[in-house]
mmCIF file of C-alpha atoms and ligand atoms in Angstrom:
data_model
loop_
_atom_site.group_PDB
_atom_site.id
_atom_site.type_symbol
_atom_site.label_atom_id
_atom_site.label_comp_id
_atom_site.label_asym_id
_atom_site.label_seq_id
_atom_site.Cartn_x
_atom_site.Cartn_y
_atom_site.Cartn_z
ATOM 1 C CA MET A 1 25.830 -22.533 -20.331
ATOM 2 C CA GLN A 2 26.314 -22.863 -24.176
ATOM 3 C CA ALA A 3 22.980 -21.011 -24.533
ATOM 4 C CA GLU A 4 24.611 -17.787 -23.312
ATOM 5 C CA LYS A 5 27.349 -17.839 -25.880
ATOM 6 C CA LYS A 6 24.704 -17.950 -28.330
ATOM 7 C CA GLN A 7 23.837 -14.475 -30.506
ATOM 8 C CA ASP A 8 20.564 -13.002 -30.328
ATOM 9 C CA ILE A 9 19.590 -13.144 -34.083
ATOM 10 C CA ARG A 10 17.625 -9.831 -34.193
ATOM 11 C CA LYS A 11 20.633 -7.990 -33.660
ATOM 12 C CA LEU A 12 21.870 -8.615 -37.256
ATOM 13 C CA THR A 13 20.751 -6.710 -39.584
ATOM 14 C CA LEU A 14 19.283 -8.087 -43.012
ATOM 15 C CA GLU A 15 22.585 -7.736 -45.084
ATOM 16 C CA GLU A 16 24.587 -9.043 -41.921
ATOM 17 C CA LEU A 17 22.140 -12.263 -41.899
ATOM 18 C CA GLU A 18 22.901 -12.630 -45.702
ATOM 19 C CA ALA A 19 26.727 -12.639 -45.062
ATOM 20 C CA TYR A 20 26.097 -15.145 -42.256
ATOM 21 C CA PHE A 21 24.058 -17.146 -44.846
ATOM 22 C CA LEU A 22 26.682 -17.201 -47.591
ATOM 23 C CA SER A 23 29.419 -18.233 -44.662
ATOM 24 C CA VAL A 24 27.574 -21.498 -44.175
ATOM 25 C CA GLY A 25 27.070 -22.441 -47.852
ATOM 26 C CA GLU A 26 23.553 -21.482 -47.796
ATOM 27 C CA LYS A 27 21.676 -19.284 -50.210
ATOM 28 C CA LYS A 28 21.535 -15.713 -50.060
ATOM 29 C CA PHE A 29 18.106 -15.182 -50.109
ATOM 30 C CA ARG A 30 17.057 -17.917 -46.983
ATOM 31 C CA ALA A 31 18.294 -14.568 -45.162
ATOM 32 C CA LYS A 32 15.367 -12.731 -46.358
ATOM 33 C CA GLN A 33 13.395 -15.427 -45.350
ATOM 34 C CA VAL A 34 14.043 -15.850 -41.963
ATOM 35 C CA TYR A 35 14.377 -12.062 -41.410
ATOM 36 C CA GLU A 36 10.551 -11.856 -42.670
ATOM 37 C CA TRP A 37 9.681 -14.931 -40.019
ATOM 38 C CA LEU A 38 11.661 -12.878 -37.422
ATOM 39 C CA TRP A 39 10.348 -9.345 -38.229
ATOM 40 C CA ASN A 40 6.873 -9.468 -40.031
ATOM 41 C CA LYS A 41 5.795 -12.399 -38.479
ATOM 42 C CA SER A 42 7.004 -12.141 -35.086
ATOM 43 C CA LEU A 43 8.023 -15.875 -34.690
ATOM 44 C CA LYS A 44 9.786 -16.859 -31.261
ATOM 45 C CA ASN A 45 10.993 -20.380 -32.275
ATOM 46 C CA PHE A 46 13.255 -21.152 -35.488
ATOM 47 C CA ASP A 47 11.119 -24.941 -36.026
ATOM 48 C CA GLU A 48 7.876 -22.867 -37.322
ATOM 49 C CA MET A 49 9.966 -21.324 -40.145
ATOM 50 C CA SER A 50 8.386 -24.103 -42.637
ATOM 51 C CA ASN A 51 9.759 -22.749 -45.541
ATOM 52 C CA ILE A 52 13.306 -23.343 -43.806
ATOM 53 C CA SER A 53 15.107 -27.201 -44.340
ATOM 54 C CA LYS A 54 15.513 -28.571 -40.867
ATOM 55 C CA SER A 55 19.125 -28.915 -41.648
ATOM 56 C CA THR A 56 18.985 -25.262 -41.788
ATOM 57 C CA ARG A 57 17.059 -24.589 -39.078
ATOM 58 C CA GLU A 58 19.214 -26.524 -36.623
ATOM 59 C CA ILE A 59 22.198 -24.637 -37.464
ATOM 60 C CA LEU A 60 20.141 -21.428 -36.729
ATOM 61 C CA LYS A 61 19.374 -22.951 -33.580
ATOM 62 C CA GLU A 62 23.106 -24.110 -32.289
ATOM 63 C CA ASN A 63 24.397 -20.552 -33.339
ATOM 64 C CA PHE A 64 21.436 -18.302 -32.354
ATOM 65 C CA THR A 65 18.779 -17.482 -29.761
ATOM 66 C CA ILE A 66 16.004 -15.295 -30.484
ATOM 67 C CA ASN A 67 15.106 -13.118 -27.622
ATOM 68 C CA HIS A 68 11.281 -12.072 -27.151
ATOM 69 C CA ILE A 69 9.742 -10.252 -24.887
ATOM 70 C CA LEU A 70 6.857 -11.503 -21.965
ATOM 71 C CA VAL A 71 3.712 -9.776 -21.717
ATOM 72 C CA ASP A 72 4.093 -10.904 -18.173
ATOM 73 C CA GLN A 73 1.166 -8.331 -16.389
ATOM 74 C CA PHE A 74 -2.107 -6.923 -18.056
ATOM 75 C CA GLN A 75 -3.991 -4.586 -16.481
ATOM 76 C CA ARG A 76 -7.166 -2.695 -18.316
ATOM 77 C CA SER A 77 -8.552 0.509 -16.958
ATOM 78 C CA THR A 78 -12.089 1.368 -16.815
ATOM 79 C CA ASP A 79 -11.465 3.608 -19.853
ATOM 80 C CA GLY A 80 -10.214 0.686 -21.801
ATOM 81 C CA THR A 81 -6.739 2.028 -21.667
ATOM 82 C CA ILE A 82 -4.308 -1.628 -21.225
ATOM 83 C CA LYS A 83 -0.854 -1.711 -19.552
ATOM 84 C CA ASN A 84 1.406 -4.193 -20.381
ATOM 85 C CA ALA A 85 4.488 -4.795 -17.882
ATOM 86 C CA VAL A 86 6.867 -6.529 -20.180
ATOM 87 C CA LYS A 87 9.696 -8.734 -19.021
ATOM 88 C CA LEU A 88 12.858 -8.960 -20.784
ATOM 89 C CA TYR A 89 15.451 -11.778 -21.458
ATOM 90 C CA ASP A 90 17.526 -10.443 -18.561
ATOM 91 C CA ASN A 91 14.260 -9.797 -16.368
ATOM 92 C CA ASN A 92 14.403 -6.549 -16.451
ATOM 93 C CA ILE A 93 10.658 -4.775 -16.243
ATOM 94 C CA VAL A 94 9.495 -1.577 -19.162
ATOM 95 C CA GLU A 95 5.631 -1.041 -19.193
ATOM 96 C CA SER A 96 3.832 -0.357 -22.542
ATOM 97 C CA VAL A 97 0.144 1.218 -22.940
ATOM 98 C CA LEU A 98 -2.866 0.358 -25.112
ATOM 99 C CA ILE A 99 -5.200 3.689 -25.492
ATOM 100 C CA PRO A 100 -7.574 3.728 -27.655
ATOM 101 C CA THR A 101 -10.106 6.288 -28.825
ATOM 102 C CA SER A 102 -13.311 6.341 -31.131
ATOM 103 C CA LYS A 103 -10.454 7.268 -34.157
ATOM 104 C CA ARG A 104 -7.600 5.712 -33.006
ATOM 105 C CA ILE A 105 -5.229 2.962 -31.302
ATOM 106 C CA THR A 106 -2.004 4.108 -29.994
ATOM 107 C CA ALA A 107 0.468 2.056 -28.679
ATOM 108 C CA CYS A 108 3.086 4.426 -25.880
ATOM 109 C CA VAL A 109 6.194 2.238 -25.902
ATOM 110 C CA SER A 110 9.441 2.744 -23.708
ATOM 111 C CA SER A 111 12.905 2.969 -24.890
ATOM 112 C CA GLN A 112 14.722 2.703 -21.410
ATOM 113 C CA VAL A 113 14.692 0.597 -18.569
ATOM 114 C CA GLY A 114 13.980 3.488 -15.578
ATOM 115 C CA CYS A 115 15.141 6.631 -16.653
ATOM 116 C CA SER A 116 18.413 8.658 -16.011
ATOM 117 C CA LEU A 117 16.482 12.247 -16.211
ATOM 118 C CA ASP A 118 15.027 13.983 -12.990
ATOM 119 C CA CYS A 119 12.116 15.314 -13.936
ATOM 120 C CA ASN A 120 10.314 16.197 -10.615
ATOM 121 C CA PHE A 121 6.891 15.502 -11.439
ATOM 122 C CA CYS A 122 7.504 11.884 -13.281
ATOM 123 C CA ALA A 123 7.270 8.708 -11.648
ATOM 124 C CA THR A 124 9.516 7.044 -13.890
ATOM 125 C CA ALA A 125 12.446 9.405 -12.809
ATOM 126 C CA ARG A 126 12.175 7.417 -9.367
ATOM 127 C CA LEU A 127 13.512 4.477 -10.976
ATOM 128 C CA LYS A 128 17.070 5.044 -11.813
ATOM 129 C CA ARG A 129 18.179 4.068 -15.689
ATOM 130 C CA MET A 130 19.183 0.634 -15.618
ATOM 131 C CA ARG A 131 20.011 -0.127 -19.483
ATOM 132 C CA ASN A 132 18.675 0.903 -23.022
ATOM 133 C CA LEU A 133 16.478 -1.166 -24.876
ATOM 134 C CA ASN A 134 17.183 -3.196 -27.803
ATOM 135 C CA PRO A 135 15.557 -2.551 -31.109
ATOM 136 C CA ASP A 136 14.068 -5.669 -30.835
ATOM 137 C CA GLU A 137 12.505 -5.079 -27.320
ATOM 138 C CA ILE A 138 11.025 -1.654 -28.540
ATOM 139 C CA TYR A 139 9.367 -3.747 -31.614
ATOM 140 C CA ASP A 140 7.910 -6.391 -29.535
ATOM 141 C CA GLN A 141 6.284 -4.138 -27.244
ATOM 142 C CA VAL A 142 4.077 -2.793 -30.609
ATOM 143 C CA VAL A 143 3.778 -5.851 -31.885
ATOM 144 C CA ALA A 144 2.311 -6.879 -28.285
ATOM 145 C CA ILE A 145 -0.145 -4.260 -28.513
ATOM 146 C CA GLN A 146 -0.810 -4.962 -31.837
ATOM 147 C CA GLU A 147 -2.090 -8.135 -31.172
ATOM 148 C CA GLU A 148 -4.461 -6.883 -28.095
ATOM 149 C CA ALA A 149 -5.959 -3.971 -30.484
ATOM 150 C CA SER A 150 -7.300 -6.928 -32.557
ATOM 151 C CA LEU A 151 -8.048 -9.246 -30.033
ATOM 152 C CA TYR A 152 -9.505 -6.606 -27.580
ATOM 153 C CA PHE A 153 -11.036 -4.049 -30.050
ATOM 154 C CA ASP A 154 -10.851 -5.680 -33.587
ATOM 155 C CA ARG A 155 -9.167 -2.747 -35.075
ATOM 156 C CA PRO A 156 -5.968 -2.288 -36.132
ATOM 157 C CA LEU A 157 -3.312 -0.185 -34.187
ATOM 158 C CA THR A 158 -3.247 3.275 -35.787
ATOM 159 C CA ASN A 159 -0.332 5.434 -33.868
ATOM 160 C CA ILE A 160 2.938 4.529 -32.160
ATOM 161 C CA VAL A 161 4.195 7.074 -29.368
ATOM 162 C CA PHE A 162 7.317 7.035 -27.551
ATOM 163 C CA MET A 163 6.350 8.253 -24.681
ATOM 164 C CA GLY A 164 6.789 5.334 -21.938
ATOM 165 C CA MET A 165 9.578 5.134 -20.292
ATOM 166 C CA GLY A 166 13.054 6.574 -21.171
ATOM 167 C CA GLU A 167 14.472 9.254 -22.783
ATOM 168 C CA PRO A 168 14.587 7.997 -26.473
ATOM 169 C CA LEU A 169 17.041 10.492 -27.796
ATOM 170 C CA LEU A 170 19.205 8.599 -24.998
ATOM 171 C CA ASN A 171 18.848 5.756 -26.727
ATOM 172 C CA TYR A 172 19.074 7.038 -30.249
ATOM 173 C CA GLN A 173 20.574 4.265 -32.494
ATOM 174 C CA ASN A 174 18.134 1.510 -31.011
ATOM 175 C CA VAL A 175 14.966 3.725 -31.284
ATOM 176 C CA LEU A 176 15.872 4.754 -34.765
ATOM 177 C CA SER A 177 16.653 1.384 -35.962
ATOM 178 C CA ALA A 178 13.133 -0.345 -34.139
ATOM 179 C CA ILE A 179 11.567 2.517 -36.097
ATOM 180 C CA ASP A 180 13.132 1.404 -39.502
ATOM 181 C CA LYS A 181 11.972 -1.992 -38.621
ATOM 182 C CA ILE A 182 8.697 -0.701 -37.797
ATOM 183 C CA CYS A 183 8.118 0.970 -40.788
ATOM 184 C CA SER A 184 9.884 -1.454 -43.064
ATOM 185 C CA PRO A 185 8.024 -3.807 -45.171
ATOM 186 C CA GLU A 186 10.155 -6.905 -43.872
ATOM 187 C CA GLY A 187 9.138 -5.411 -40.330
ATOM 188 C CA LEU A 188 5.434 -3.889 -39.829
ATOM 189 C CA GLY A 189 4.995 -1.778 -42.657
ATOM 190 C CA ILE A 190 3.314 1.082 -40.374
ATOM 191 C CA SER A 191 4.040 4.749 -42.197
ATOM 192 C CA PRO A 192 6.554 6.937 -40.146
ATOM 193 C CA ARG A 193 3.921 9.677 -40.292
ATOM 194 C CA ARG A 194 1.810 7.814 -37.675
ATOM 195 C CA ILE A 195 4.914 7.933 -34.668
ATOM 196 C CA THR A 196 5.654 10.618 -32.606
ATOM 197 C CA LEU A 197 8.793 10.414 -30.392
ATOM 198 C CA SER A 198 9.073 12.628 -27.487
ATOM 199 C CA THR A 199 11.554 14.133 -25.826
ATOM 200 C CA VAL A 200 12.943 16.361 -22.738
ATOM 201 C CA GLY A 201 14.532 18.355 -25.115
ATOM 202 C CA ILE A 202 18.044 17.347 -25.985
ATOM 203 C CA GLY A 203 19.233 20.337 -28.171
ATOM 204 C CA LYS A 204 22.259 18.193 -29.772
ATOM 205 C CA MET A 205 19.845 15.047 -30.552
ATOM 206 C CA ILE A 206 17.124 17.088 -32.179
ATOM 207 C CA ARG A 207 20.027 18.464 -34.570
ATOM 208 C CA LYS A 208 20.856 15.056 -35.066
ATOM 209 C CA LEU A 209 17.301 13.672 -35.873
ATOM 210 C CA ALA A 210 17.159 16.891 -38.624
ATOM 211 C CA ASP A 211 20.688 15.851 -40.103
ATOM 212 C CA ASP A 212 19.285 12.007 -40.502
ATOM 213 C CA GLU A 213 16.128 13.160 -42.017
ATOM 214 C CA VAL A 214 13.961 11.445 -39.892
ATOM 215 C CA LYS A 215 10.141 10.998 -41.561
ATOM 216 C CA PHE A 216 8.609 10.505 -37.841
ATOM 217 C CA ASN A 217 6.880 13.255 -35.860
ATOM 218 C CA LEU A 218 8.602 14.931 -33.003
ATOM 219 C CA ALA A 219 7.086 16.269 -29.507
ATOM 220 C CA LEU A 220 8.777 17.982 -26.987
ATOM 221 C CA SER A 221 7.716 18.125 -23.350
ATOM 222 C CA LEU A 222 8.347 22.001 -22.861
ATOM 223 C CA HIS A 223 5.998 22.537 -19.205
ATOM 224 C CA SER A 224 7.633 26.286 -19.279
ATOM 225 C CA ALA A 225 9.271 28.427 -21.819
ATOM 226 C CA ILE A 226 10.763 30.072 -18.788
ATOM 227 C CA ASN A 227 14.638 28.898 -17.881
ATOM 228 C CA GLU A 228 14.220 29.337 -14.252
ATOM 229 C CA THR A 229 10.631 27.624 -13.810
ATOM 230 C CA ARG A 230 11.563 24.825 -16.316
ATOM 231 C CA THR A 231 15.077 24.570 -14.958
ATOM 232 C CA ARG A 232 12.650 23.719 -11.418
ATOM 233 C CA LEU A 233 10.753 20.998 -13.511
ATOM 234 C CA MET A 234 13.116 19.577 -15.701
ATOM 235 C CA PRO A 235 16.807 19.804 -14.261
ATOM 236 C CA ILE A 236 18.088 19.186 -17.959
ATOM 237 C CA ASN A 237 17.365 22.911 -18.970
ATOM 238 C CA GLU A 238 20.273 23.653 -17.024
ATOM 239 C CA THR A 239 22.324 22.667 -20.114
ATOM 240 C CA ASN A 240 19.463 22.903 -22.819
ATOM 241 C CA THR A 241 17.969 26.145 -22.149
ATOM 242 C CA VAL A 242 14.747 27.353 -23.506
ATOM 243 C CA GLU A 243 17.043 29.347 -26.202
ATOM 244 C CA ASP A 244 19.218 26.410 -27.266
ATOM 245 C CA LEU A 245 16.050 24.324 -27.482
ATOM 246 C CA ALA A 246 14.868 26.906 -29.818
ATOM 247 C CA GLN A 247 17.743 26.692 -32.030
ATOM 248 C CA ALA A 248 17.659 23.462 -32.297
ATOM 249 C CA LEU A 249 13.888 23.191 -33.438
ATOM 250 C CA LYS A 250 14.752 26.290 -35.583
ATOM 251 C CA TYR A 251 17.236 23.928 -37.343
ATOM 252 C CA TRP A 252 14.913 20.986 -37.253
ATOM 253 C CA TYR A 253 12.352 23.101 -39.319
ATOM 254 C CA SER A 254 14.545 24.040 -41.795
ATOM 255 C CA LYS A 255 15.742 20.357 -42.295
ATOM 256 C CA THR A 256 12.710 18.921 -42.182
ATOM 257 C CA LYS A 257 9.163 21.250 -42.520
ATOM 258 C CA ARG A 258 7.760 19.188 -40.119
ATOM 259 C CA LYS A 259 5.487 21.340 -37.335
ATOM 260 C CA VAL A 260 6.541 20.012 -33.511
ATOM 261 C CA THR A 261 3.893 19.224 -30.841
ATOM 262 C CA TYR A 262 4.824 20.832 -27.505
ATOM 263 C CA GLU A 263 3.860 18.601 -24.227
ATOM 264 C CA TYR A 264 2.786 21.211 -21.309
ATOM 265 C CA VAL A 265 1.124 20.599 -18.062
ATOM 266 C CA ILE A 266 -0.096 23.430 -16.088
ATOM 267 C CA TRP A 267 0.437 23.655 -12.137
ATOM 268 C CA ASP A 268 -1.259 25.056 -9.713
ATOM 269 C CA GLY A 269 1.265 27.913 -8.666
ATOM 270 C CA ILE A 270 4.037 26.939 -10.490
ATOM 271 C CA ASN A 271 3.005 28.043 -13.968
ATOM 272 C CA ASP A 272 -0.452 29.144 -14.280
ATOM 273 C CA ASP A 273 -0.568 32.533 -14.869
ATOM 274 C CA GLU A 274 -0.260 35.015 -17.034
ATOM 275 C CA LYS A 275 3.634 35.231 -17.827
ATOM 276 C CA HIS A 276 4.014 31.861 -18.494
ATOM 277 C CA ALA A 277 1.122 31.518 -20.941
ATOM 278 C CA ARG A 278 2.831 34.358 -22.721
ATOM 279 C CA ALA A 279 6.405 32.890 -23.019
ATOM 280 C CA LEU A 280 4.439 29.839 -24.353
ATOM 281 C CA ALA A 281 3.021 31.943 -26.850
ATOM 282 C CA LYS A 282 6.238 33.806 -27.841
ATOM 283 C CA PHE A 283 8.185 30.313 -27.928
ATOM 284 C CA CYS A 284 5.359 28.783 -30.416
ATOM 285 C CA LYS A 285 6.230 31.690 -32.707
ATOM 286 C CA HIS A 286 10.002 30.238 -33.731
ATOM 287 C CA ILE A 287 8.581 27.538 -36.022
ATOM 288 C CA PRO A 288 4.984 26.193 -36.844
ATOM 289 C CA SER A 289 3.709 24.127 -33.810
ATOM 290 C CA LYS A 290 0.997 23.154 -31.878
ATOM 291 C CA VAL A 291 0.391 22.794 -28.168
ATOM 292 C CA ASN A 292 -0.847 19.503 -26.047
ATOM 293 C CA ILE A 293 -2.281 20.938 -22.751
ATOM 294 C CA ILE A 294 -1.794 17.752 -20.474
ATOM 295 C CA GLN A 295 -3.778 17.033 -17.254
ATOM 296 C CA TYR A 296 -1.406 16.246 -14.680
ATOM 297 C CA ASN A 297 -1.139 12.574 -13.167
ATOM 298 C CA PRO A 298 -0.686 12.658 -9.570
ATOM 299 C CA ILE A 299 2.328 10.671 -8.492
ATOM 300 C CA ASP A 300 2.552 11.106 -5.106
ATOM 301 C CA GLU A 301 1.282 13.774 -1.968
ATOM 302 C CA GLY A 302 4.100 16.147 -3.448
ATOM 303 C CA GLU A 303 4.310 19.428 -4.304
ATOM 304 C CA PHE A 304 2.706 19.257 -7.884
ATOM 305 C CA ARG A 305 -1.244 19.870 -8.138
ATOM 306 C CA GLN A 306 -3.372 20.219 -11.612
ATOM 307 C CA ALA A 307 -4.297 23.950 -12.235
ATOM 308 C CA SER A 308 -7.608 24.960 -11.793
ATOM 309 C CA GLN A 309 -9.854 25.329 -15.343
ATOM 310 C CA ASP A 310 -9.805 28.877 -14.962
ATOM 311 C CA LYS A 311 -5.897 29.089 -15.527
ATOM 312 C CA ILE A 312 -6.541 26.657 -18.285
ATOM 313 C CA ASP A 313 -8.888 28.581 -19.516
ATOM 314 C CA LEU A 314 -6.379 31.664 -19.568
ATOM 315 C CA TYR A 315 -3.389 29.801 -21.532
ATOM 316 C CA LEU A 316 -6.152 28.558 -24.121
ATOM 317 C CA SER A 317 -7.685 31.931 -24.420
ATOM 318 C CA ILE A 318 -3.542 33.673 -24.922
ATOM 319 C CA LEU A 319 -2.405 30.600 -27.215
ATOM 320 C CA GLU A 320 -5.684 31.192 -29.322
ATOM 321 C CA GLY A 321 -4.946 35.303 -29.751
ATOM 322 C CA SER A 322 -1.344 34.347 -30.822
ATOM 323 C CA GLY A 323 -3.011 31.921 -33.559
ATOM 324 C CA ILE A 324 -1.552 28.979 -32.023
ATOM 325 C CA ILE A 325 -3.514 25.916 -31.887
ATOM 326 C CA ALA A 326 -3.723 23.895 -28.568
ATOM 327 C CA ASN A 327 -5.815 20.783 -27.747
ATOM 328 C CA VAL A 328 -6.589 19.762 -24.189
ATOM 329 C CA ARG A 329 -5.767 15.907 -23.517
ATOM 330 C CA LYS A 330 -7.478 14.039 -21.155
ATOM 331 C CA SER A 331 -5.721 11.354 -19.125
ATOM 332 C CA ARG A 332 -6.394 8.084 -19.937
ATOM 333 C CA GLY A 333 -5.476 4.914 -17.505
ATOM 334 C CA GLN A 334 -5.070 7.242 -14.287
ATOM 335 C CA ASP A 335 -6.817 3.983 -12.305
ATOM 336 C CA ILE A 336 -3.972 1.772 -13.537
ATOM 337 C CA ASP A 337 -0.872 4.000 -12.872
ATOM 338 C CA ALA A 338 -0.849 3.881 -17.066
ATOM 339 C CA ALA A 339 -1.199 7.838 -18.209
ATOM 340 C CA CYS A 340 1.537 9.929 -18.636
ATOM 341 C CA GLY A 341 4.713 10.189 -15.985
ATOM 342 C CA GLN A 342 3.015 7.390 -14.493
ATOM 343 C CA LEU A 343 5.140 4.499 -15.487
ATOM 344 C CA ALA A 344 6.988 3.074 -12.736
ATOM 345 C CA ASN A 345 6.735 -0.822 -12.444
ATOM 346 C CA LYS A 346 5.164 -0.250 -8.988
ATOM 347 C CA ASN A 347 3.337 -3.830 -9.264
ATOM 348 C CA GLU A 348 6.959 -5.170 -9.415
ATOM 349 C CA LEU A 349 8.151 -2.814 -6.444
HETATM 350 N N1 LIG B 1 11.260 11.165 -21.685
HETATM 351 C C1 LIG B 1 10.533 11.685 -22.771
HETATM 352 C C2 LIG B 1 9.610 10.822 -23.233
HETATM 353 C C3 LIG B 1 8.420 10.839 -21.775
HETATM 354 S S1 LIG B 1 7.206 10.707 -22.543
HETATM 355 C C4 LIG B 1 9.997 13.232 -22.967
HETATM 356 O O1 LIG B 1 10.326 13.469 -21.751
HETATM 357 O O2 LIG B 1 9.265 13.824 -23.571
HETATM 358 C C5 LIG B 1 5.919 11.386 -20.817
HETATM 359 C C6 LIG B 1 5.598 12.583 -20.903
HETATM 360 O O3 LIG B 1 4.573 12.858 -19.972
HETATM 361 C C7 LIG B 1 6.206 13.711 -21.329
HETATM 362 O O4 LIG B 1 5.675 14.981 -21.864
HETATM 363 C C8 LIG B 1 6.077 13.937 -19.616
HETATM 364 O O5 LIG B 1 6.912 15.492 -19.451
HETATM 365 C C9 LIG B 1 4.954 13.989 -19.150
HETATM 366 N N2 LIG B 1 4.724 13.641 -18.246
HETATM 367 C C10 LIG B 1 5.462 13.177 -16.601
HETATM 368 N N3 LIG B 1 5.451 12.879 -15.667
HETATM 369 C C11 LIG B 1 4.094 13.453 -15.938
HETATM 370 C C12 LIG B 1 2.709 13.624 -15.048
HETATM 371 N N4 LIG B 1 2.941 13.139 -13.801
HETATM 372 N N5 LIG B 1 1.487 13.945 -15.447
HETATM 373 C C13 LIG B 1 1.508 14.222 -16.611
HETATM 374 N N6 LIG B 1 2.397 14.257 -17.536
HETATM 375 C C14 LIG B 1 3.774 13.797 -17.248
#
């Protein structure tokens, strides 16, 4: 029972840890040493902190726990993609994915257990939102993938995308705090330029990112630049319309001068005509941007089907004609349900 009263030490900032050390009569610099063990070296056990005296370690053990994730299930796709089902301290599960290409190794991490949004085409939406992830739980997903990158590919992790389960801008503080630690020298020292946060599009929070002058990249799941279609696909569009998003993105660009990526799936009979393609091209004119056309990953036998290659080509020629950069992204890890929109803790159900 006593264990439950202990505080998770990684909830403390460095400054809070310093104050704690001073309050128990320890030297302030010990806090930084412990902090580096906890973050940079990802230690899960106080006893391994070799430059900390036994008596100090005992004090820490009496007062704190180190909650950490456990990779509960590991699956490997025929294309090399790895999916981790990660168990949290309270037995909730989230998934994260390692995506290898010839040039990059990307970690795709989750920000919430489940998701509160109801995008009709996304498997995660079928899980209700259970809770937000803590900063350390986000950070640990990256560490787990970093270890797998070195173990299975003998290459370093190069990029991190917040494109797993959940809506990162609805867990704003914890996501930003995790990114802070991922980028800091006491953490993983990864450049924010290698991190991309993907959002369903919440205007108010995009403005907040701009005000907070974040240095990472922003991606927006657009899927349609026509309100009627977008609302049908993503009910959040009722309160965050295409026009609202355009205004928020203009604000983002005015503050950060960073271009945005639009994620876009083209579905048969839903948004695969010239009208939608032209609306997208027009939307792209608001600020410097590029488009990633993502392949649809079927989640069930429902109404959604990937559009034909002709329709993708139609989009590409309209976008190109408007001077917009567009890339077609091949799906990865479909065979293990690790592709975009397929993360749904299927193995646990
Ligand atoms: N909530 C954030 C983070 C999820 S990112 C967001 O919405 O951006 C996952 C990306 O995959 C989003 O662009 C999402 O729209 C897309 N996606 C969801 N379901 C998909 C599916 N079945 N096939 C392809 N892409 C999908």
